[in-house]
mmCIF file of C-alpha atoms in Angstrom:
data_model
loop_
_atom_site.group_PDB
_atom_site.id
_atom_site.type_symbol
_atom_site.label_atom_id
_atom_site.label_comp_id
_atom_site.label_asym_id
_atom_site.label_seq_id
_atom_site.Cartn_x
_atom_site.Cartn_y
_atom_site.Cartn_z
ATOM 1 C CA UNK A 1088 -41.085 98.788 -39.405
ATOM 2 C CA UNK A 1089 -38.693 96.365 -39.524
ATOM 3 C CA UNK A 1090 -36.720 98.399 -37.112
ATOM 4 C CA UNK A 1091 -39.730 98.216 -34.783
ATOM 5 C CA UNK A 1092 -39.994 94.432 -35.409
ATOM 6 C CA UNK A 1093 -36.563 93.586 -34.649
ATOM 7 C CA UNK A 1094 -36.495 95.912 -31.456
ATOM 8 C CA UNK A 1095 -39.720 93.790 -30.087
ATOM 9 C CA UNK A 1096 -38.609 90.859 -30.567
ATOM 10 C CA UNK A 1097 -34.804 91.482 -29.380
ATOM 11 C CA UNK A 1098 -36.087 92.751 -26.184
ATOM 12 C CA UNK A 1099 -38.624 90.033 -25.624
ATOM 13 C CA UNK A 1100 -35.957 87.429 -26.218
ATOM 14 C CA UNK A 1101 -33.392 88.439 -24.270
ATOM 15 C CA UNK A 1102 -36.576 89.179 -21.379
ATOM 16 C CA UNK A 1103 -37.568 85.608 -21.903
ATOM 17 C CA UNK A 1104 -34.005 84.391 -21.247
ATOM 18 C CA UNK A 1105 -33.359 86.209 -18.406
ATOM 19 C CA UNK A 1106 -36.821 85.345 -16.517
ATOM 20 C CA UNK A 1107 -36.364 81.439 -17.280
ATOM 21 C CA UNK A 1108 -32.937 81.586 -16.392
ATOM 22 C CA UNK A 1109 -33.691 83.211 -12.978
ATOM 23 C CA UNK A 1110 -36.367 81.239 -12.143
ATOM 24 C CA UNK A 1111 -33.873 78.294 -13.048
ATOM 25 C CA UNK A 1112 -31.327 79.414 -10.822
ATOM 26 C CA UNK A 1113 -33.635 80.264 -7.624
ATOM 27 C CA UNK A 1114 -34.650 76.843 -7.588
ATOM 28 C CA UNK A 1115 -31.446 75.501 -7.941
ATOM 29 C CA UNK A 1116 -30.537 77.578 -5.354
ATOM 30 C CA UNK A 1117 -33.072 76.474 -2.955
ATOM 31 C CA UNK A 1118 -30.657 73.505 -2.327
ATOM 32 C CA UNK A 1119 -27.448 74.118 -4.003
ATOM 33 C CA UNK A 1120 -24.578 74.432 -2.853
ATOM 34 C CA UNK A 1121 -24.704 72.322 -0.437
ATOM 35 C CA UNK A 1122 -22.298 73.691 1.803
ATOM 36 C CA UNK A 1123 -20.653 77.329 1.801
ATOM 37 C CA UNK A 1124 -18.358 77.794 -0.500
ATOM 38 C CA UNK A 1125 -15.078 80.412 0.223
ATOM 39 C CA UNK A 1126 -12.576 82.472 -1.400
ATOM 40 C CA UNK A 1127 -9.999 82.581 0.876
ATOM 41 C CA UNK A 1128 -11.167 83.300 4.341
ATOM 42 C CA UNK A 1129 -14.273 84.830 2.021
ATOM 43 C CA UNK A 1130 -17.593 82.939 2.068
ATOM 44 C CA UNK A 1131 -19.380 83.549 -1.125
ATOM 45 C CA UNK A 1132 -22.758 85.143 -0.817
ATOM 46 C CA UNK A 1133 -26.099 82.928 -0.926
ATOM 47 C CA UNK A 1134 -24.156 79.685 -0.452
ATOM 48 C CA UNK A 1135 -24.825 77.399 1.036
ATOM 49 C CA UNK A 1136 -28.371 77.038 -0.509
ATOM 50 C CA UNK A 1137 -31.695 78.271 1.155
ATOM 51 C CA UNK A 1138 -32.721 74.661 2.574
ATOM 52 C CA UNK A 1139 -29.249 73.650 3.328
ATOM 53 C CA UNK A 1140 -28.549 77.043 5.527
ATOM 54 C CA UNK A 1141 -31.825 76.668 6.942
ATOM 55 C CA UNK A 1142 -31.775 72.985 7.981
ATOM 56 C CA UNK A 1143 -32.217 73.506 11.575
ATOM 57 C CA UNK A 1144 -35.267 75.758 11.606
ATOM 58 C CA UNK A 1145 -36.641 73.568 8.868
ATOM 59 C CA UNK A 1146 -36.357 70.268 10.860
ATOM 60 C CA UNK A 1147 -37.531 72.322 14.100
ATOM 61 C CA UNK A 1148 -40.461 73.455 12.058
ATOM 62 C CA UNK A 1149 -41.222 70.093 10.777
ATOM 63 C CA UNK A 1150 -41.134 68.458 14.359
ATOM 64 C CA UNK A 1151 -43.478 71.416 16.057
ATOM 65 C CA UNK A 1152 -45.930 70.654 12.552
ATOM 66 C CA UNK A 1153 -45.826 66.613 13.284
ATOM 67 C CA UNK A 1154 -46.655 67.311 16.892
ATOM 68 C CA UNK A 1155 -48.898 70.210 16.716
ATOM 69 C CA UNK A 1156 -51.110 69.243 13.466
ATOM 70 C CA UNK A 1157 -49.958 65.754 12.159
ATOM 71 C CA UNK A 1158 -49.610 63.486 15.295
ATOM 72 C CA UNK A 1159 -51.829 64.877 17.914
ATOM 73 C CA UNK A 1160 -53.456 63.002 20.354
ATOM 74 C CA UNK A 1161 -56.873 63.698 18.736
ATOM 75 C CA UNK A 1162 -56.084 62.074 15.213
ATOM 76 C CA UNK A 1163 -54.895 59.118 17.421
ATOM 77 C CA UNK A 1164 -58.108 58.675 19.437
ATOM 78 C CA UNK A 1165 -60.050 59.265 16.262
ATOM 79 C CA UNK A 1166 -57.922 56.736 14.226
ATOM 80 C CA UNK A 1167 -57.454 53.905 16.951
ATOM 81 C CA UNK A 1168 -59.787 54.693 20.318
ATOM 82 C CA UNK A 1169 -62.861 53.845 18.538
ATOM 83 C CA UNK A 1170 -65.632 51.020 19.558
ATOM 84 C CA UNK A 1171 -64.342 49.349 16.058
ATOM 85 C CA UNK A 1172 -60.890 49.208 17.200
ATOM 86 C CA UNK A 1173 -61.204 48.136 20.432
ATOM 87 C CA UNK A 1174 -63.371 45.370 18.676
ATOM 88 C CA UNK A 1175 -60.961 44.282 16.571
ATOM 89 C CA UNK A 1176 -58.473 43.992 19.555
ATOM 90 C CA UNK A 1177 -61.142 41.673 21.871
ATOM 91 C CA UNK A 1178 -61.621 39.194 18.956
ATOM 92 C CA UNK A 1179 -57.739 39.333 18.145
ATOM 93 C CA UNK A 1180 -57.179 38.364 21.992
ATOM 94 C CA UNK A 1181 -60.312 35.881 22.121
ATOM 95 C CA UNK A 1182 -59.028 34.034 19.380
ATOM 96 C CA UNK A 1183 -55.325 33.746 20.340
ATOM 97 C CA UNK A 1184 -55.763 32.922 23.565
ATOM 98 C CA UNK A 1185 -58.333 30.315 22.946
ATOM 99 C CA UNK A 1186 -56.392 28.559 20.125
ATOM 100 C CA UNK A 1187 -53.149 29.106 21.628
ATOM 101 C CA UNK A 1188 -53.476 28.387 25.050
ATOM 102 C CA UNK A 1189 -57.073 27.337 26.412
ATOM 103 C CA UNK A 1190 -58.155 24.643 23.594
ATOM 104 C CA UNK A 1191 -54.548 23.838 23.263
ATOM 105 C CA UNK A 1192 -53.701 19.934 24.008
ATOM 106 C CA UNK A 1193 -50.630 21.469 25.756
ATOM 107 C CA UNK A 1194 -50.631 20.383 29.485
ATOM 108 C CA UNK A 1195 -49.827 22.812 31.983
ATOM 109 C CA UNK A 1196 -46.337 20.880 32.359
ATOM 110 C CA UNK A 1197 -45.674 21.772 28.721
ATOM 111 C CA UNK A 1198 -46.726 25.554 29.511
ATOM 112 C CA UNK A 1199 -44.316 25.695 32.351
ATOM 113 C CA UNK A 1200 -41.327 24.133 30.240
ATOM 114 C CA UNK A 1201 -41.797 26.698 27.631
ATOM 115 C CA UNK A 1202 -41.486 29.655 30.354
ATOM 116 C CA UNK A 1203 -38.071 27.549 31.414
ATOM 117 C CA UNK A 1204 -39.439 26.115 34.806
ATOM 118 C CA UNK A 1205 -38.077 22.428 34.572
ATOM 119 C CA UNK A 1206 -38.693 19.857 37.497
ATOM 120 C CA UNK A 1207 -41.764 22.106 38.898
ATOM 121 C CA UNK A 1208 -42.882 18.923 41.067
ATOM 122 C CA UNK A 1209 -39.805 18.755 42.745
ATOM 123 C CA UNK A 1210 -39.388 22.177 43.527
ATOM 124 C CA UNK A 1211 -42.440 22.655 44.835
ATOM 125 C CA UNK A 1212 -42.364 19.553 46.657
ATOM 126 C CA UNK A 1213 -38.965 20.910 48.546
ATOM 127 C CA UNK A 1214 -40.784 24.377 49.073
ATOM 128 C CA UNK A 1215 -43.242 22.741 50.646
ATOM 129 C CA UNK A 1216 -40.784 20.762 52.968
ATOM 130 C CA UNK A 1217 -39.320 23.990 53.478
ATOM 131 C CA UNK A 1218 -42.337 25.680 54.714
ATOM 132 C CA UNK A 1219 -43.176 22.819 56.937
ATOM 133 C CA UNK A 1220 -39.825 23.060 58.616
ATOM 134 C CA UNK A 1221 -40.190 26.712 58.904
ATOM 135 C CA UNK A 1222 -43.465 27.017 60.411
ATOM 136 C CA UNK A 1223 -42.614 24.174 62.811
ATOM 137 C CA UNK A 1224 -39.696 25.899 64.220
ATOM 138 C CA UNK A 1225 -41.873 29.302 64.584
ATOM 139 C CA UNK A 1226 -43.932 27.175 66.327
ATOM 140 C CA UNK A 1227 -41.435 25.323 68.708
ATOM 141 C CA UNK A 1228 -39.920 29.150 68.978
ATOM 142 C CA UNK A 1229 -43.551 30.759 70.426
ATOM 143 C CA UNK A 1230 -43.962 27.602 72.597
ATOM 144 C CA UNK A 1231 -40.562 28.331 74.443
ATOM 145 C CA UNK A 1232 -41.064 31.739 75.088
ATOM 146 C CA UNK A 1233 -45.372 32.196 74.879
ATOM 147 C CA UNK A 1234 -47.745 30.442 77.905
ATOM 148 C CA UNK A 1235 -51.313 29.096 77.525
ATOM 149 C CA UNK A 1236 -52.894 32.285 78.182
ATOM 150 C CA UNK A 1237 -51.013 33.801 75.285
ATOM 151 C CA UNK A 1238 -51.073 31.813 72.910
ATOM 152 C CA UNK A 1239 -54.974 30.045 73.444
ATOM 153 C CA UNK A 1240 -57.569 32.178 72.154
ATOM 154 C CA UNK A 1241 -59.369 34.162 74.813
ATOM 155 C CA UNK A 1242 -63.138 32.318 73.357
ATOM 156 C CA UNK A 1243 -61.040 29.278 74.058
ATOM 157 C CA UNK A 1244 -59.931 30.080 77.345
ATOM 158 C CA UNK A 1245 -63.050 31.334 78.901
ATOM 159 C CA UNK A 1246 -65.180 28.046 77.267
ATOM 160 C CA UNK A 1247 -62.080 25.734 79.282
ATOM 161 C CA UNK A 1248 -63.077 28.006 82.622
ATOM 162 C CA UNK A 1249 -66.925 27.452 81.831
ATOM 163 C CA UNK A 1250 -65.977 23.514 81.729
ATOM 164 C CA UNK A 1251 -64.286 23.030 84.974
ATOM 165 C CA UNK A 1252 -67.401 22.763 87.158
ATOM 166 C CA UNK A 1253 -68.929 20.296 84.671
ATOM 167 C CA UNK A 1254 -65.344 18.199 84.645
ATOM 168 C CA UNK A 1255 -65.255 18.167 88.425
ATOM 169 C CA UNK A 1256 -68.729 17.010 88.212
ATOM 170 C CA UNK A 1257 -67.939 14.090 85.515
ATOM 171 C CA UNK A 1258 -64.931 12.921 87.877
ATOM 172 C CA UNK A 1259 -67.077 12.973 90.856
ATOM 173 C CA UNK A 1260 -69.765 10.783 89.243
ATOM 174 C CA UNK A 1261 -67.358 8.437 87.459
ATOM 175 C CA UNK A 1262 -66.020 7.933 91.197
ATOM 176 C CA UNK A 1263 -69.253 7.293 92.738
ATOM 177 C CA UNK A 1264 -69.904 4.864 90.339
ATOM 178 C CA UNK A 1265 -66.309 3.167 90.607
ATOM 179 C CA UNK A 1266 -66.573 3.124 94.534
ATOM 180 C CA UNK A 1267 -69.880 1.515 94.329
ATOM 181 C CA UNK A 1268 -68.949 -1.550 92.123
ATOM 182 C CA UNK A 1269 -67.364 -4.602 93.111
ATOM 183 C CA UNK A 1270 -64.038 -3.368 91.745
ATOM 184 C CA UNK A 1271 -64.200 -0.430 93.986
ATOM 185 C CA UNK A 1272 -64.834 -2.731 97.067
ATOM 186 C CA UNK A 1273 -61.879 -4.550 95.735
ATOM 187 C CA UNK A 1274 -59.789 -1.795 95.333
ATOM 188 C CA UNK A 1275 -60.563 -0.363 98.803
ATOM 189 C CA UNK A 1276 -59.805 -3.625 100.260
ATOM 190 C CA UNK A 1277 -56.406 -3.508 98.443
ATOM 191 C CA UNK A 1278 -55.366 -0.258 100.052
ATOM 192 C CA UNK A 1279 -56.506 -0.697 103.745
ATOM 193 C CA UNK A 1280 -54.341 -4.509 103.418
ATOM 194 C CA UNK A 1281 -51.556 -2.447 101.886
ATOM 195 C CA UNK A 1282 -52.007 0.018 104.522
ATOM 196 C CA UNK A 1283 -51.807 -2.590 107.568
ATOM 197 C CA UNK A 1284 -49.038 -4.488 106.168
ATOM 198 C CA UNK A 1285 -47.118 -1.388 105.969
ATOM 199 C CA UNK A 1286 -47.609 -0.535 110.089
ATOM 200 C CA UNK A 1287 -46.374 -4.213 111.148
ATOM 201 C CA UNK A 1288 -47.318 -4.830 114.742
ATOM 202 C CA UNK A 1289 -49.885 -1.570 114.996
ATOM 203 C CA UNK A 1290 -51.695 -2.807 111.387
ATOM 204 C CA UNK A 1291 -52.000 -6.151 113.805
ATOM 205 C CA UNK A 1292 -53.750 -4.962 116.559
ATOM 206 C CA UNK A 1293 -55.971 -2.782 114.534
ATOM 207 C CA UNK A 1294 -56.967 -6.226 112.523
ATOM 208 C CA UNK A 1295 -57.391 -7.899 115.791
ATOM 209 C CA UNK A 1296 -60.294 -4.977 117.032
ATOM 210 C CA UNK A 1297 -61.653 -4.043 113.730
ATOM 211 C CA UNK A 1298 -61.668 -8.001 112.180
ATOM 212 C CA UNK A 1299 -60.955 -8.640 108.764
ATOM 213 C CA UNK A 1300 -60.189 -5.890 105.846
ATOM 214 C CA UNK A 1301 -63.446 -6.817 104.256
ATOM 215 C CA UNK A 1302 -65.429 -5.804 107.199
ATOM 216 C CA UNK A 1303 -63.120 -2.380 107.132
ATOM 217 C CA UNK A 1304 -63.806 -2.043 103.634
ATOM 218 C CA UNK A 1305 -67.442 -2.024 104.018
ATOM 219 C CA UNK A 1306 -67.123 0.351 106.682
ATOM 220 C CA UNK A 1307 -65.107 2.827 104.769
ATOM 221 C CA UNK A 1308 -66.838 2.405 101.501
ATOM 222 C CA UNK A 1309 -69.719 4.222 102.295
ATOM 223 C CA UNK A 1310 -67.659 7.017 104.137
ATOM 224 C CA UNK A 1311 -65.729 7.511 100.874
ATOM 225 C CA UNK A 1312 -69.327 7.486 98.731
ATOM 226 C CA UNK A 1313 -70.622 9.843 101.474
ATOM 227 C CA UNK A 1314 -67.507 12.574 100.733
ATOM 228 C CA UNK A 1315 -67.796 11.903 97.144
ATOM 229 C CA UNK A 1316 -71.354 12.994 97.171
ATOM 230 C CA UNK A 1317 -70.832 16.134 99.580
ATOM 231 C CA UNK A 1318 -71.423 19.602 98.152
ATOM 232 C CA UNK A 1319 -68.704 20.852 100.107
ATOM 233 C CA UNK A 1320 -66.212 18.364 98.139
ATOM 234 C CA UNK A 1321 -67.520 19.595 94.819
ATOM 235 C CA UNK A 1322 -66.675 22.925 95.804
ATOM 236 C CA UNK A 1323 -63.113 22.072 96.821
ATOM 237 C CA UNK A 1324 -62.209 20.328 94.050
ATOM 238 C CA UNK A 1325 -63.466 22.557 91.707
ATOM 239 C CA UNK A 1326 -61.533 25.358 93.607
ATOM 240 C CA UNK A 1327 -58.254 22.823 93.401
ATOM 241 C CA UNK A 1328 -59.191 22.548 89.707
ATOM 242 C CA UNK A 1329 -59.480 26.440 88.715
ATOM 243 C CA UNK A 1330 -56.421 27.158 90.565
ATOM 244 C CA UNK A 1331 -54.246 24.737 88.941
ATOM 245 C CA UNK A 1332 -55.629 25.349 85.292
ATOM 246 C CA UNK A 1333 -54.773 29.364 86.112
ATOM 247 C CA UNK A 1334 -51.134 28.186 87.269
ATOM 248 C CA UNK A 1335 -50.931 25.909 84.093
ATOM 249 C CA UNK A 1336 -52.244 28.905 81.688
ATOM 250 C CA UNK A 1337 -49.077 30.736 82.978
ATOM 251 C CA UNK A 1338 -46.648 28.513 82.303
ATOM 252 C CA UNK A 1339 -44.993 28.228 78.786
ATOM 253 C CA UNK A 1340 -46.166 25.289 76.618
ATOM 254 C CA UNK A 1341 -42.909 24.074 76.122
ATOM 255 C CA UNK A 1342 -42.371 22.779 79.618
ATOM 256 C CA UNK A 1343 -45.672 20.198 79.320
ATOM 257 C CA UNK A 1344 -44.362 19.227 75.673
ATOM 258 C CA UNK A 1345 -40.386 18.615 76.964
ATOM 259 C CA UNK A 1346 -39.056 15.521 75.782
ATOM 260 C CA UNK A 1347 -42.057 15.247 73.198
ATOM 261 C CA UNK A 1348 -40.629 14.591 69.691
ATOM 262 C CA UNK A 1349 -41.692 16.745 66.453
ATOM 263 C CA UNK A 1350 -40.075 15.088 63.797
ATOM 264 C CA UNK A 1351 -42.385 12.379 63.219
ATOM 265 C CA UNK A 1352 -45.383 14.613 63.096
ATOM 266 C CA UNK A 1353 -43.016 16.969 60.723
ATOM 267 C CA UNK A 1354 -42.172 13.958 58.491
ATOM 268 C CA UNK A 1355 -46.043 12.729 58.476
ATOM 269 C CA UNK A 1356 -47.098 16.304 57.539
ATOM 270 C CA UNK A 1357 -44.759 16.644 54.655
ATOM 271 C CA UNK A 1358 -45.855 13.155 53.210
ATOM 272 C CA UNK A 1359 -49.422 14.235 53.706
ATOM 273 C CA UNK A 1360 -49.058 17.153 52.106
ATOM 274 C CA UNK A 1361 -47.083 15.588 48.936
ATOM 275 C CA UNK A 1362 -49.687 13.146 48.863
ATOM 276 C CA UNK A 1363 -52.411 15.638 48.808
ATOM 277 C CA UNK A 1364 -51.238 17.922 46.423
ATOM 278 C CA UNK A 1365 -49.926 15.781 43.725
ATOM 279 C CA UNK A 1366 -48.373 18.131 41.612
ATOM 280 C CA UNK A 1367 -47.185 15.696 39.137
ATOM 281 C CA UNK A 1368 -50.465 14.406 38.550
ATOM 282 C CA UNK A 1369 -52.287 17.359 38.257
ATOM 283 C CA UNK A 1370 -49.451 19.231 35.917
ATOM 284 C CA UNK A 1371 -50.440 16.664 33.428
ATOM 285 C CA UNK A 1372 -53.539 18.042 32.317
ATOM 286 C CA UNK A 1373 -54.526 20.959 30.095
ATOM 287 C CA UNK A 1374 -56.260 24.451 31.419
ATOM 288 C CA UNK A 1375 -59.271 22.975 29.520
ATOM 289 C CA UNK A 1376 -59.694 20.101 32.435
ATOM 290 C CA UNK A 1377 -59.547 22.293 35.035
ATOM 291 C CA UNK A 1378 -61.974 25.217 33.221
ATOM 292 C CA UNK A 1379 -64.186 23.525 30.982
ATOM 293 C CA UNK A 1380 -66.415 26.853 31.116
ATOM 294 C CA UNK A 1381 -62.822 28.983 30.395
ATOM 295 C CA UNK A 1382 -63.857 29.799 26.291
ATOM 296 C CA UNK A 1383 -66.878 31.191 26.895
ATOM 297 C CA UNK A 1384 -65.736 33.215 30.392
ATOM 298 C CA UNK A 1385 -63.029 34.615 28.206
ATOM 299 C CA UNK A 1386 -65.122 35.901 25.108
ATOM 300 C CA UNK A 1387 -67.768 36.880 27.566
ATOM 301 C CA UNK A 1388 -66.172 38.350 30.546
ATOM 302 C CA UNK A 1389 -62.711 38.431 30.607
ATOM 303 C CA UNK A 1390 -61.241 40.371 27.439
ATOM 304 C CA UNK A 1391 -64.073 42.839 27.273
ATOM 305 C CA UNK A 1392 -62.956 43.755 30.678
ATOM 306 C CA UNK A 1393 -59.363 43.462 29.652
ATOM 307 C CA UNK A 1394 -60.160 45.563 26.222
ATOM 308 C CA UNK A 1395 -61.941 47.844 27.788
ATOM 309 C CA UNK A 1396 -59.692 48.750 30.690
ATOM 310 C CA UNK A 1397 -56.318 48.537 28.408
ATOM 311 C CA UNK A 1398 -58.161 51.303 26.602
ATOM 312 C CA UNK A 1399 -59.086 53.457 28.498
ATOM 313 C CA UNK A 1400 -55.856 53.832 30.472
ATOM 314 C CA UNK A 1401 -54.107 54.341 27.218
ATOM 315 C CA UNK A 1402 -56.383 56.973 26.091
ATOM 316 C CA UNK A 1403 -55.465 58.351 29.156
ATOM 317 C CA UNK A 1404 -52.100 58.375 28.920
ATOM 318 C CA UNK A 1405 -51.734 58.737 25.730
ATOM 319 C CA UNK A 1406 -51.042 62.526 25.818
ATOM 320 C CA UNK A 1407 -48.316 61.639 28.371
ATOM 321 C CA UNK A 1408 -46.810 58.881 26.511
ATOM 322 C CA UNK A 1409 -46.851 61.185 23.341
ATOM 323 C CA UNK A 1410 -45.185 63.728 25.216
ATOM 324 C CA UNK A 1411 -42.449 61.437 26.461
ATOM 325 C CA UNK A 1412 -41.784 59.936 22.909
ATOM 326 C CA UNK A 1413 -40.722 63.363 21.917
ATOM 327 C CA UNK A 1414 -41.647 63.057 18.576
ATOM 328 C CA UNK A 1415 -40.522 66.647 17.430
ATOM 329 C CA UNK A 1416 -37.216 65.641 18.799
ATOM 330 C CA UNK A 1417 -37.318 62.246 16.770
ATOM 331 C CA UNK A 1418 -38.378 64.397 13.653
ATOM 332 C CA UNK A 1419 -35.691 66.993 13.967
ATOM 333 C CA UNK A 1420 -33.043 64.299 14.146
ATOM 334 C CA UNK A 1421 -34.521 62.375 10.953
ATOM 335 C CA UNK A 1422 -34.250 65.522 9.433
ATOM 336 C CA UNK A 1423 -31.046 66.667 10.470
ATOM 337 C CA UNK A 1424 -29.660 63.764 9.581
ATOM 338 C CA UNK A 1425 -30.937 63.302 6.142
ATOM 339 C CA UNK A 1426 -28.677 63.963 3.300
ATOM 340 C CA UNK A 1427 -29.708 67.288 1.684
ATOM 341 C CA UNK A 1428 -28.637 65.307 -1.913
ATOM 342 C CA UNK A 1429 -31.454 63.105 -1.188
ATOM 343 C CA UNK A 1430 -33.841 65.439 -0.059
ATOM 344 C CA UNK A 1431 -33.537 67.559 -3.414
ATOM 345 C CA UNK A 1432 -33.929 64.195 -5.153
ATOM 346 C CA UNK A 1433 -37.417 63.934 -3.494
ATOM 347 C CA UNK A 1434 -38.632 67.679 -3.379
ATOM 348 C CA UNK A 1435 -37.427 67.670 -7.234
ATOM 349 C CA UNK A 1436 -38.816 64.300 -7.915
ATOM 350 C CA UNK A 1437 -42.240 65.226 -6.640
ATOM 351 C CA UNK A 1438 -42.458 69.152 -7.931
ATOM 352 C CA UNK A 1439 -40.413 68.573 -11.107
ATOM 353 C CA UNK A 1440 -43.336 69.188 -13.218
ATOM 354 C CA UNK A 1441 -44.042 72.729 -11.279
ATOM 355 C CA UNK A 1442 -40.844 73.959 -11.259
ATOM 356 C CA UNK A 1443 -40.449 73.294 -14.947
ATOM 357 C CA UNK A 1444 -43.621 75.898 -15.210
ATOM 358 C CA UNK A 1445 -42.067 78.357 -12.772
ATOM 359 C CA UNK A 1446 -39.298 78.052 -15.019
ATOM 360 C CA UNK A 1447 -41.395 78.550 -18.271
ATOM 361 C CA UNK A 1448 -43.402 81.155 -16.568
ATOM 362 C CA UNK A 1449 -40.802 83.064 -15.490
ATOM 363 C CA UNK A 1450 -39.317 83.068 -19.461
ATOM 364 C CA UNK A 1451 -43.241 84.376 -20.420
ATOM 365 C CA UNK A 1452 -42.774 87.359 -17.589
ATOM 366 C CA UNK A 1453 -39.718 88.042 -18.991
ATOM 367 C CA UNK A 1454 -40.258 88.286 -22.619
ATOM 368 C CA UNK A 1455 -44.140 89.926 -21.833
ATOM 369 C CA UNK A 1456 -41.420 92.608 -19.724
ATOM 370 C CA UNK A 1457 -39.317 92.902 -22.995
ATOM 371 C CA UNK A 1458 -42.071 93.685 -25.171
ATOM 372 C CA UNK A 1459 -42.990 96.245 -22.762
ATOM 373 C CA UNK A 1460 -39.335 97.602 -22.693
ATOM 374 C CA UNK A 1461 -39.249 97.588 -26.499
ATOM 375 C CA UNK A 1462 -42.624 99.274 -26.894
ATOM 376 C CA UNK A 1463 -41.595 102.245 -24.050
ATOM 377 C CA UNK A 1464 -37.577 102.375 -26.215
ATOM 378 C CA UNK A 1465 -39.303 102.589 -29.536
ATOM 379 C CA UNK A 1466 -41.841 105.350 -28.684
ATOM 380 C CA UNK A 1467 -39.538 107.357 -26.438
ATOM 381 C CA UNK A 1468 -36.979 107.498 -29.396
#
């Protein structure tokens, strides 16, 4: 009987030792050795350990697992692209804009200085003067090359054409008023006197036959008025004016403005624009001065529009962004550079109790196998 007990005990102890030691070494061989071991040029089998040997595959599989199961677009959408996050973003943006910018005491000039823009009024004044010079230069170039017909809008020219008749009628009417007046009579007399004085003897003879210039003026004046009132006179003058107007439209504008000095006009325009804009004075106010209702407008209109648009665009581009980020490559690179010893510490630290239980389980199973073997040996002998 003692032989039976001794055999069973011995076989159980040996089996338990073999099972526990085998499992212990199996666990260790997951990580160790960290690199291949050689005897001469012959590599010792099972070196390096399983995880160091398959590190590349492990890294690749981890990367695929992360991108396919852990950090998928759907997970991002559920976590970050929802109404709660949108409301939080809108609230945060509203607070930051109102507190830091719109309700700030800083003037626009202060903000410009923070942005690194110094002497803005001087810069603006220089730009204004530069643009005025450019525009006038371009205008003068157009005047030199183009005619009134090319420069003036068609409707302006058409209106001017319709005004020719009115202008002629106005000229004739004022001519009648002038020659009917005492000033007109005196002008006619002076013209006759000037004409006769230039004719010498002929002029004296005409005066002898016709009398004094006053009587001649009295005879000429009605004829002038009759001429001005004649329908043919108006038609003739209108035809002449229209003909000259058509010729004028085909002449370059600079011919009519030859000798005209633009410099005073340019200078006055620059001064006027600078005074009216008053950039330096306008920049000394805050945003709230120019936009008193900006906080309410920002909260009720701007921020909701911006956040909705931003979330929609981000959600639309999410898959493309994740693809371009190449998260699986990032995970693979990190795993490849992660020390195996540190990885071993992490895994053993997390699963130390489980690995210990596996070792114990190996001993228990080995012991049971030893007992079974002892029984088989005893009954077969």
